[in-house]
Amino acid sequence: MAFRDAEFFRRWLTAAAGSFDAEADRLTELDSAIGDADHGSNMRRGMLAVAAALEKEPPGTPGAVLLLSGRTLVSTVGGASGPLYGTLLRRAGKALGDAERVDDAAVAEALTAGVDAVSQLAGAVAGDKTMLDALRPAVEALPDYAAAREAAARGAEATVALRARKGRASYLGERSVGHMDPGAASSTLLFHALARAAADE
Amino acid sequence: MKMLINGAERVVDDALRGMAAAHPELVVDAENRVVVRRDAPVAGKVGLVSGGGSGHEPLHGGFVGPGMLDAACPGEVFTSPVPDQMVRAAAAVHSGAGVLFVVKNYTGDVLNFDMAAELAEEDGIEVAKVLVRDDVAVTDSLFTAGRRGTGGTLFVEKLAGAAAEEGAPLARVTDVARRVADASRSFGVALGAPTTPAKGSPTFDLPLGELELGIGIHGEPGRERRAMMTAGEIAEASVGAILDDLTPTGPVLLLVNGMGATPLLELYGFGGEVIRVLRERRVEVARTLVGNYVTSLDMAGCSVTLCQVDEELLRLWDAPVVTPGLRWGR
């Protein structure tokens, strides 16, 4: 099993920032169908701030990379996405502790702890048409990063048929059916970048 | 869509700089995005802090001043502010008597204010929170995020602000805010969708000849689309939806609110119809406010908010208020 250092996590989140930057308009388009048309621009702002923070003072451990990234998201994104994505990374970072290198089993465990925390904070589970529809199957497929990427994508795709029970799309009731959840769509970007970072090693 | 802006990325910053220039009685920190009344912290007074996404002006920054909010935190357009702003606002208005957060019930606002409350308490500031969830268009059940906070927010901020200005302690200011939140109900209607600066085109498609009932204040589509109705019919539908949910047993405050792109000429005509319907339904209107107060950028449309009041709440409504958005009695 491979070991991952701080540089791996830095490459992961910097690549993810590039994806959020490139996909911002698509996320906003999805959000305008069943939300309030701001998900793309908010996440782009937050993830670019994460990339800048990681470049300015690169933390020395995987845990510290995730903590700094989570804190930066909470301080820059706003909306529900800021606290939720921020909590995902902060909780995962806490789980990794001070270790300088962590194996893939530890990464899987940490990200699962992060997703558990998101679920608790949002009061949502997979099936509610939220980011958890992508996050939950993704962490269940870890430590196989390619499988996690595929599971996230399938989970996001499956939100099209769901009726929203949490978040702003829930106000629409039945009219939320037929649209992909923008949070699930953005969660797939994280796992795409993670799989890419793993494949590059 | 043409907009009176320098660029989509700087809409909020530009507005705050303009506010700072126009209102020397406020301290507007454009960089950290906090609006505070200049004499804060007022000795012995509970600090009232609210905030939310931008695009609803004059809510919340325009309601900062004696008799209403002590501070407001504007987020990006239609996006909750971040905890850092709220903690900064709480510290700026805290005189030792505690701080009340007035929070509109949206997932993002609730999460960010919760995080901020924890951080402020770690700094030794006693914080209470009141959720506003007055929109009857949303079915309040375990299967939704719950009712949205809309026009009722104005009543909560005004009445709790008046109580705080009188020197009431945190527990009583919080009690007033809760009673007002519980007694407020709203219903909104869109004739056209708003355009966010980031997107540049309307957030949903509403054809000529149709309107959307049960709309929120973030360009999120409503619950039901119908063929265009007259002002009288819209008044009947709006008041009917509210009274289906709450039958007042006493006098009410009435807010006839414009969503941003509906002229006051139309809004007063609509307000007259609302008052007619309320009279027919035997609801006594104690005070009426007509205007654009809880807006949704350039959305065309309106909302109706009723708040049942007793003598004490009515007195707090009439108490002096000196803010950019509401001003009377002094």
XYZ file of C-alpha atoms in Angstrom:
531
model
C 0.000 0.000 0.000
C 1.287 3.421 -0.941
C 2.208 6.110 1.551
C 1.142 9.714 0.978
C 2.927 12.830 2.191
C 1.908 16.492 2.506
C 2.943 17.100 -1.102
C 0.379 14.533 -2.297
C -2.456 16.330 -0.523
C -1.221 19.676 -1.772
C -1.203 18.399 -5.364
C -4.683 16.931 -4.844
C -6.279 20.154 -3.614
C -4.412 22.381 -6.047
C -5.636 20.212 -8.928
C -9.137 20.304 -7.457
C -8.959 24.112 -7.377
C -8.164 24.047 -11.111
C -11.234 21.850 -11.742
C -13.528 24.105 -9.698
C -12.180 27.096 -11.596
C -12.829 25.427 -14.953
C -16.234 24.010 -14.003
C -17.621 27.008 -12.095
C -20.069 28.039 -14.814
C -21.438 24.499 -15.147
C -21.966 24.262 -11.367
C -23.710 27.640 -11.322
C -25.903 26.523 -14.219
C -26.922 23.382 -12.283
C -27.570 25.521 -9.204
C -29.750 27.980 -11.064
C -32.100 25.161 -12.069
C -32.937 24.112 -8.510
C -31.042 26.510 -6.241
C -29.845 30.075 -6.277
C -27.182 30.177 -8.968
C -24.133 30.746 -6.800
C -22.503 27.373 -6.153
C -19.906 27.632 -8.923
C -18.690 31.125 -8.130
C -18.585 30.463 -4.373
C -16.626 27.227 -4.668
C -14.245 28.726 -7.230
C -13.485 31.600 -4.858
C -12.931 29.208 -1.943
C -10.827 26.633 -3.772
C -8.619 29.288 -5.384
C -8.082 30.681 -1.868
C -7.119 27.164 -0.732
C -4.591 26.811 -3.560
C -3.139 30.233 -2.722
C -2.900 29.411 0.998
C -1.180 26.073 0.303
C 1.313 27.759 -1.999
C 2.086 30.624 0.353
C 2.994 28.485 3.342
C 3.039 24.785 2.449
C 2.132 22.837 5.605
C 4.460 19.980 6.519
C 2.013 17.157 7.203
C -1.051 15.712 5.424
C -3.220 16.604 8.430
C -2.029 20.213 8.408
C -2.724 20.542 4.669
C -6.318 19.416 5.183
C -6.849 21.591 8.277
C -5.568 24.729 6.540
C -7.679 23.955 3.468
C -10.811 23.361 5.551
C -10.315 26.543 7.551
C -9.788 28.519 4.364
C -13.025 27.180 2.863
C -15.024 28.092 5.987
C -13.604 31.638 5.856
C -14.094 32.288 2.153
C -17.014 30.316 0.672
C -20.059 31.167 2.787
C -23.421 29.577 2.127
C -23.884 25.976 3.198
C -20.976 24.804 1.063
C -18.347 26.655 3.112
C -19.105 24.997 6.456
C -19.830 21.617 4.831
C -16.732 21.293 2.632
C -14.720 22.998 5.372
C -15.883 20.440 7.905
C -15.126 17.554 5.518
C -11.480 18.597 5.204
C -10.991 19.749 8.793
C -12.367 16.542 10.270
C -10.278 14.449 7.871
C -7.222 16.519 8.779
C -7.832 15.989 12.479
C -8.134 12.245 11.905
C -4.715 12.171 10.235
C -3.048 13.850 13.222
C 0.628 14.818 13.046
C 1.866 11.913 10.904
C 4.301 12.989 8.146
C 3.229 10.128 5.893
C -0.045 8.199 5.941
C -1.059 5.016 4.139
C -4.116 4.713 1.899
C -6.122 2.936 4.586
C -5.612 5.942 6.860
C -6.651 8.296 4.031
C -9.834 6.279 3.536
C -10.564 6.300 7.255
C -9.947 10.045 7.558
C -12.134 10.968 4.585
C -14.868 8.681 5.910
C -14.711 10.536 9.226
C -14.993 13.792 7.275
C -18.048 12.591 5.368
C -19.630 11.377 8.620
C -19.157 14.870 10.051
C -20.754 16.473 6.969
C -23.704 14.110 7.274
C -24.162 15.018 10.918
C -23.818 18.777 10.363
C -26.240 18.805 7.435
C -28.643 16.320 8.994
C -28.622 14.619 5.604
C -27.837 11.155 4.289
C -27.334 9.647 0.831
C -30.673 9.743 -0.993
C -31.581 13.294 0.113
C -30.225 14.757 -3.163
C -27.206 16.491 -1.658
C -23.409 16.278 -1.861
C -23.643 13.143 0.286
C -25.028 11.213 -2.696
C -21.565 11.527 -4.234
C -19.433 11.634 -1.082
C -20.832 8.557 0.661
C -20.329 6.008 -2.169
C -16.947 7.592 -2.946
C -15.496 7.061 0.525
C -17.014 3.576 0.632
C -15.014 2.714 -2.511
C -11.726 3.921 -0.981
C -8.839 3.093 -0.796
C -9.309 2.390 -4.523
C -9.089 5.982 -5.798
C -10.276 5.233 -9.344
C -13.259 3.331 -7.977
C -14.032 6.242 -5.650
C -14.012 8.638 -8.598
C -16.439 6.390 -10.507
C -18.685 5.923 -7.458
C -18.886 9.693 -6.933
C -19.793 10.257 -10.577
C -22.483 7.561 -10.488
C -23.845 8.968 -7.236
C -24.076 12.466 -8.690
C -25.751 11.125 -11.835
C -28.306 9.301 -9.687
C -29.374 12.564 -7.984
C -31.126 13.572 -11.224
C -34.007 11.225 -10.438
C -34.224 12.141 -6.745
C -36.530 14.570 -4.990
C -34.562 16.933 -2.721
C -35.158 16.602 0.998
C -32.404 18.918 2.241
C -30.872 22.205 1.150
C -32.351 24.912 -0.993
C -33.659 22.530 -3.668
C -35.979 20.998 -1.059
C -38.211 24.092 -1.335
C -39.150 22.906 -4.815
C -40.589 19.559 -3.763
C -41.377 17.436 -6.833
C -40.007 20.123 -9.135
C -36.478 19.295 -7.974
C -36.716 15.970 -9.839
C -34.937 15.891 -13.204
C -31.920 18.007 -12.236
C -28.511 16.953 -10.957
C -27.711 18.241 -7.474
C -24.978 20.889 -7.810
C -23.364 19.854 -4.511
C -23.102 16.247 -5.653
C -21.660 17.469 -8.947
C -19.011 19.527 -7.181
C -18.138 16.647 -4.852
C -17.206 14.534 -7.869
C -14.593 17.155 -8.775
C -12.800 16.492 -5.475
C -12.611 12.758 -6.157
C -11.589 13.266 -9.784
C -8.652 15.330 -8.580
C -7.835 12.789 -5.860
C -7.746 9.923 -8.372
C -5.551 11.986 -10.657
C -3.131 12.819 -7.852
C -2.909 9.110 -6.937
C -2.397 8.038 -10.563
C 0.456 10.548 -10.913
C 2.485 8.982 -8.104
C -28.578 41.994 -18.940
C -27.314 45.554 -18.384
C -26.296 46.420 -14.828
C -25.104 49.569 -13.103
C -21.842 47.981 -11.936
C -18.090 48.108 -12.432
C -17.793 44.337 -12.611
C -19.579 41.281 -11.243
C -16.744 40.423 -8.842
C -16.852 43.787 -7.051
C -20.575 44.420 -6.693
C -20.668 43.878 -2.924
C -17.414 45.743 -2.227
C -18.521 48.725 -4.311
C -21.895 48.856 -2.558
C -20.231 48.812 0.859
C -17.827 51.578 -0.113
C -20.815 53.594 -1.314
C -22.620 52.935 1.928
C -19.602 54.091 3.919
C -19.496 57.337 1.936
C -23.234 57.989 2.198
C -23.716 57.076 5.863
C -21.095 58.545 8.193
C -23.329 57.502 11.112
C -22.298 53.906 10.340
C -18.887 52.258 10.439
C -18.726 50.288 7.206
C -15.706 47.981 7.069
C -15.769 47.103 3.369
C -12.698 44.891 3.606
C -14.030 42.659 6.368
C -17.647 43.153 5.342
C -19.166 44.312 8.585
C -21.550 47.265 9.044
C -21.702 48.626 12.624
C -23.501 51.600 14.180
C -20.924 54.232 14.990
C -21.662 54.461 18.730
C -21.236 50.697 19.278
C -20.759 49.134 21.722
C -23.516 50.982 23.593
C -22.891 50.582 27.336
C -25.168 48.023 28.991
C -27.089 47.312 25.773
C -27.639 43.913 24.179
C -26.000 43.798 20.746
C -28.262 42.790 17.874
C -26.418 41.217 14.927
C -27.833 39.866 11.707
C -26.579 39.147 8.253
C -27.138 37.148 5.143
C -26.459 37.102 1.458
C -26.353 40.420 -0.387
C -29.068 41.275 -2.885
C -31.851 41.863 -0.340
C -31.110 45.528 0.409
C -31.966 47.429 2.503
C -31.942 44.173 4.546
C -29.653 43.845 6.588
C -27.058 46.648 6.401
C -29.734 49.270 5.820
C -31.333 48.343 9.133
C -28.275 49.140 11.246
C -28.724 52.044 13.644
C -30.387 53.113 16.895
C -33.589 51.159 17.493
C -32.745 48.264 15.193
C -29.541 46.311 14.432
C -26.158 47.057 15.995
C -24.305 45.297 13.198
C -24.877 43.427 9.956
C -22.705 41.040 7.945
C -23.279 41.080 4.184
C -22.262 37.937 2.301
C -21.716 37.512 -1.407
C -24.864 37.875 -3.515
C -27.437 35.334 -2.231
C -24.719 33.621 -0.144
C -24.526 33.472 3.624
C -21.652 35.433 5.153
C -18.805 33.515 6.814
C -18.262 32.997 10.571
C -15.273 35.400 10.641
C -17.596 38.304 9.789
C -20.122 37.417 12.469
C -17.468 36.992 15.155
C -16.016 40.379 14.226
C -19.489 41.955 14.365
C -20.259 40.358 17.731
C -16.985 41.655 19.190
C -17.678 45.163 17.846
C -21.124 45.459 19.479
C -20.553 43.495 22.682
C -20.800 45.745 25.736
C -20.968 42.902 28.229
C -24.743 42.448 27.995
C -24.549 39.703 25.377
C -25.337 39.446 21.680
C -28.393 38.177 19.808
C -27.962 36.701 16.324
C -31.052 37.051 14.108
C -30.752 34.260 11.526
C -32.915 33.615 8.487
C -33.622 29.903 8.178
C -31.442 28.748 5.293
C -29.000 25.871 5.628
C -25.997 28.089 4.934
C -26.972 30.921 7.254
C -27.743 28.498 10.083
C -24.425 26.621 9.727
C -22.298 29.775 9.543
C -24.054 31.527 12.446
C -23.783 28.332 14.540
C -20.032 28.199 13.921
C -19.751 31.910 14.720
C -21.735 31.547 17.951
C -19.361 28.827 19.131
C -16.314 30.954 18.333
C -17.770 34.074 19.984
C -18.617 32.116 23.126
C -15.027 30.889 23.224
C -14.109 34.599 23.272
C -16.342 35.076 26.304
C -19.331 36.670 24.572
C -22.746 35.349 25.571
C -24.646 34.653 22.352
C -28.325 33.833 21.793
C -29.849 32.968 18.402
C -33.310 33.371 16.929
C -34.336 31.727 13.667
C -36.788 33.472 11.349
C -38.886 31.039 9.306
C -41.998 32.838 8.181
C -42.533 31.721 4.567
C -45.744 29.670 4.437
C -45.004 28.571 0.846
C -42.567 25.987 2.197
C -44.059 22.909 3.757
C -42.485 22.672 7.176
C -41.653 19.016 7.551
C -38.776 16.684 8.241
C -38.400 16.362 4.481
C -37.425 19.954 3.727
C -34.881 22.426 5.069
C -37.862 24.055 6.810
C -39.544 27.364 6.180
C -37.462 30.186 4.744
C -36.839 33.460 6.518
C -38.201 36.349 4.432
C -40.217 39.513 5.215
C -40.759 38.566 8.864
C -37.074 39.327 9.408
C -37.843 43.055 9.259
C -40.360 42.729 12.098
C -37.969 40.654 14.228
C -35.112 43.126 13.741
C -37.296 46.180 14.407
C -39.113 44.907 17.492
C -36.148 43.132 19.117
C -34.026 46.180 18.240
C -36.485 48.467 20.035
C -36.460 46.214 23.095
C -32.650 46.211 23.145
C -32.577 49.997 22.761
C -34.808 50.283 25.852
C -32.156 48.394 27.803
C -33.876 45.016 28.051
C -31.549 42.177 29.068
C -30.541 39.415 26.626
C -33.201 36.966 27.804
C -35.991 39.469 27.210
C -34.680 40.708 23.844
C -34.426 37.075 22.769
C -37.964 36.411 23.997
C -39.331 39.373 22.010
C -37.465 38.211 18.898
C -38.837 34.687 19.289
C -42.397 35.854 19.837
C -42.233 38.066 16.754
C -40.683 35.266 14.667
C -43.419 32.871 15.808
C -46.158 35.404 15.061
C -44.960 36.300 11.527
C -46.092 34.706 8.260
C -45.170 35.614 4.663
C -46.057 34.680 1.111
C -44.239 35.860 -2.030
C -45.030 36.096 -5.722
C -42.691 36.608 -8.698
C -43.642 38.218 -11.989
C -40.086 37.881 -13.297
C -36.844 36.201 -12.245
C -33.883 38.086 -10.763
C -30.503 38.269 -12.488
C -27.434 37.668 -10.337
C -24.319 39.606 -11.370
C -22.294 36.352 -11.440
C -24.665 34.649 -13.875
C -25.716 37.681 -15.905
C -29.012 36.180 -17.042
C -32.295 35.464 -15.208
C -32.013 32.607 -12.687
C -35.137 30.942 -14.018
C -37.348 31.238 -17.039
C -40.720 32.862 -16.427
C -42.622 33.431 -19.680
C -44.754 36.498 -20.318
C -48.284 35.767 -19.205
C -47.269 33.600 -16.249
C -46.395 34.210 -12.617
C -44.832 32.093 -9.917
C -46.526 31.695 -6.535
C -44.678 30.870 -3.319
C -41.385 32.339 -4.435
C -38.351 32.760 -2.156
C -35.979 35.728 -2.083
C -33.010 34.072 -3.814
C -34.267 33.553 -7.320
C -35.074 29.984 -6.409
C -38.216 29.000 -8.280
C -41.466 28.839 -6.307
C -43.988 26.083 -5.825
C -46.560 26.768 -8.481
C -46.837 28.501 -11.821
C -50.092 30.035 -13.026
C -51.445 32.227 -15.770
C -50.965 35.910 -14.922
C -53.412 37.241 -12.311
C -54.663 40.724 -11.376
C -53.378 42.543 -8.273
C -56.672 41.725 -6.545
C -56.347 38.019 -7.345
C -52.719 37.950 -6.217
C -53.746 39.656 -2.956
C -56.439 37.034 -2.389
C -54.021 34.155 -3.080
C -51.297 35.642 -0.830
C -53.520 36.545 2.109
C -55.375 33.240 1.725
C -52.144 31.226 1.931
C -51.119 33.105 5.086
C -54.493 32.854 6.832
C -54.668 29.131 6.010
C -51.616 28.832 8.238
C -52.284 31.356 10.990
C -55.617 32.848 12.028
C -54.866 36.080 13.881
C -56.713 36.553 17.151
C -55.662 40.201 17.436
C -54.310 43.118 15.409
C -51.471 42.623 12.909
C -48.585 44.553 11.438
C -48.693 44.397 7.639
C -45.661 44.556 5.348
C -46.454 44.931 1.646
C -42.995 44.339 0.247
C -41.608 44.906 -3.220
C -39.042 42.434 -4.564
C -36.900 45.052 -6.281
C -38.274 45.706 -9.764
C -41.927 46.432 -9.032
C -42.785 50.157 -9.019
C -44.290 51.662 -5.862
C -47.251 52.722 -8.006
C -48.098 49.040 -8.513
C -47.137 48.105 -4.969
C -49.548 50.602 -3.391
C -52.339 49.372 -5.632
C -51.551 45.829 -4.563
C -51.340 46.928 -0.912
C -54.825 48.401 -1.161
C -56.115 45.041 -2.406
C -54.329 43.234 0.445
C -55.980 45.522 3.004
C -59.366 44.986 1.333
C -58.974 41.206 1.554
C -57.845 41.418 5.174
C -60.890 43.564 6.013
C -63.170 40.990 4.355
C -61.484 38.283 6.415
C -62.012 40.372 9.590
C -58.302 40.879 10.302
C -57.495 44.176 12.012
C -54.442 45.905 10.549
C -52.768 48.042 13.227
C -49.862 49.386 11.118
C -48.907 49.123 7.446
C -45.521 49.448 5.762
C -45.352 49.565 1.952
C -42.048 49.536 0.084
C -38.971 47.633 -1.027
C -37.462 46.282 2.193
C -36.604 42.588 1.722
C -35.737 42.458 -1.936
C -34.367 39.934 -4.382
C -32.106 41.965 -6.683
C -34.178 42.962 -9.724
C -36.955 40.446 -9.259
C -40.398 41.765 -10.157
C -43.039 40.810 -7.663
C -44.111 41.251 -4.098
C -44.582 39.587 -0.762
C -47.059 40.001 2.056
C -46.044 39.577 5.696
C -48.393 39.632 8.675
C -47.220 39.739 12.274
C -49.748 39.420 15.043
C -48.985 41.886 17.850
C -50.078 42.672 21.368
C -49.853 46.095 23.038
C -46.213 45.653 23.955
C -45.129 44.643 20.454
C -47.138 47.505 18.958
C -45.372 49.947 21.285
C -42.006 48.511 20.197
C -43.011 48.949 16.542
C -43.825 52.615 17.156
C -40.575 53.232 19.066
C -38.010 55.476 17.330
C -35.714 53.958 14.720
C -32.862 55.675 12.883
C -31.406 53.561 10.073
C -30.827 54.109 6.340
C -33.801 51.857 5.526
C -36.315 52.623 8.304
C -36.514 55.926 10.116
C -39.218 57.439 12.315
C -40.173 58.832 15.684
C -37.208 61.068 16.337
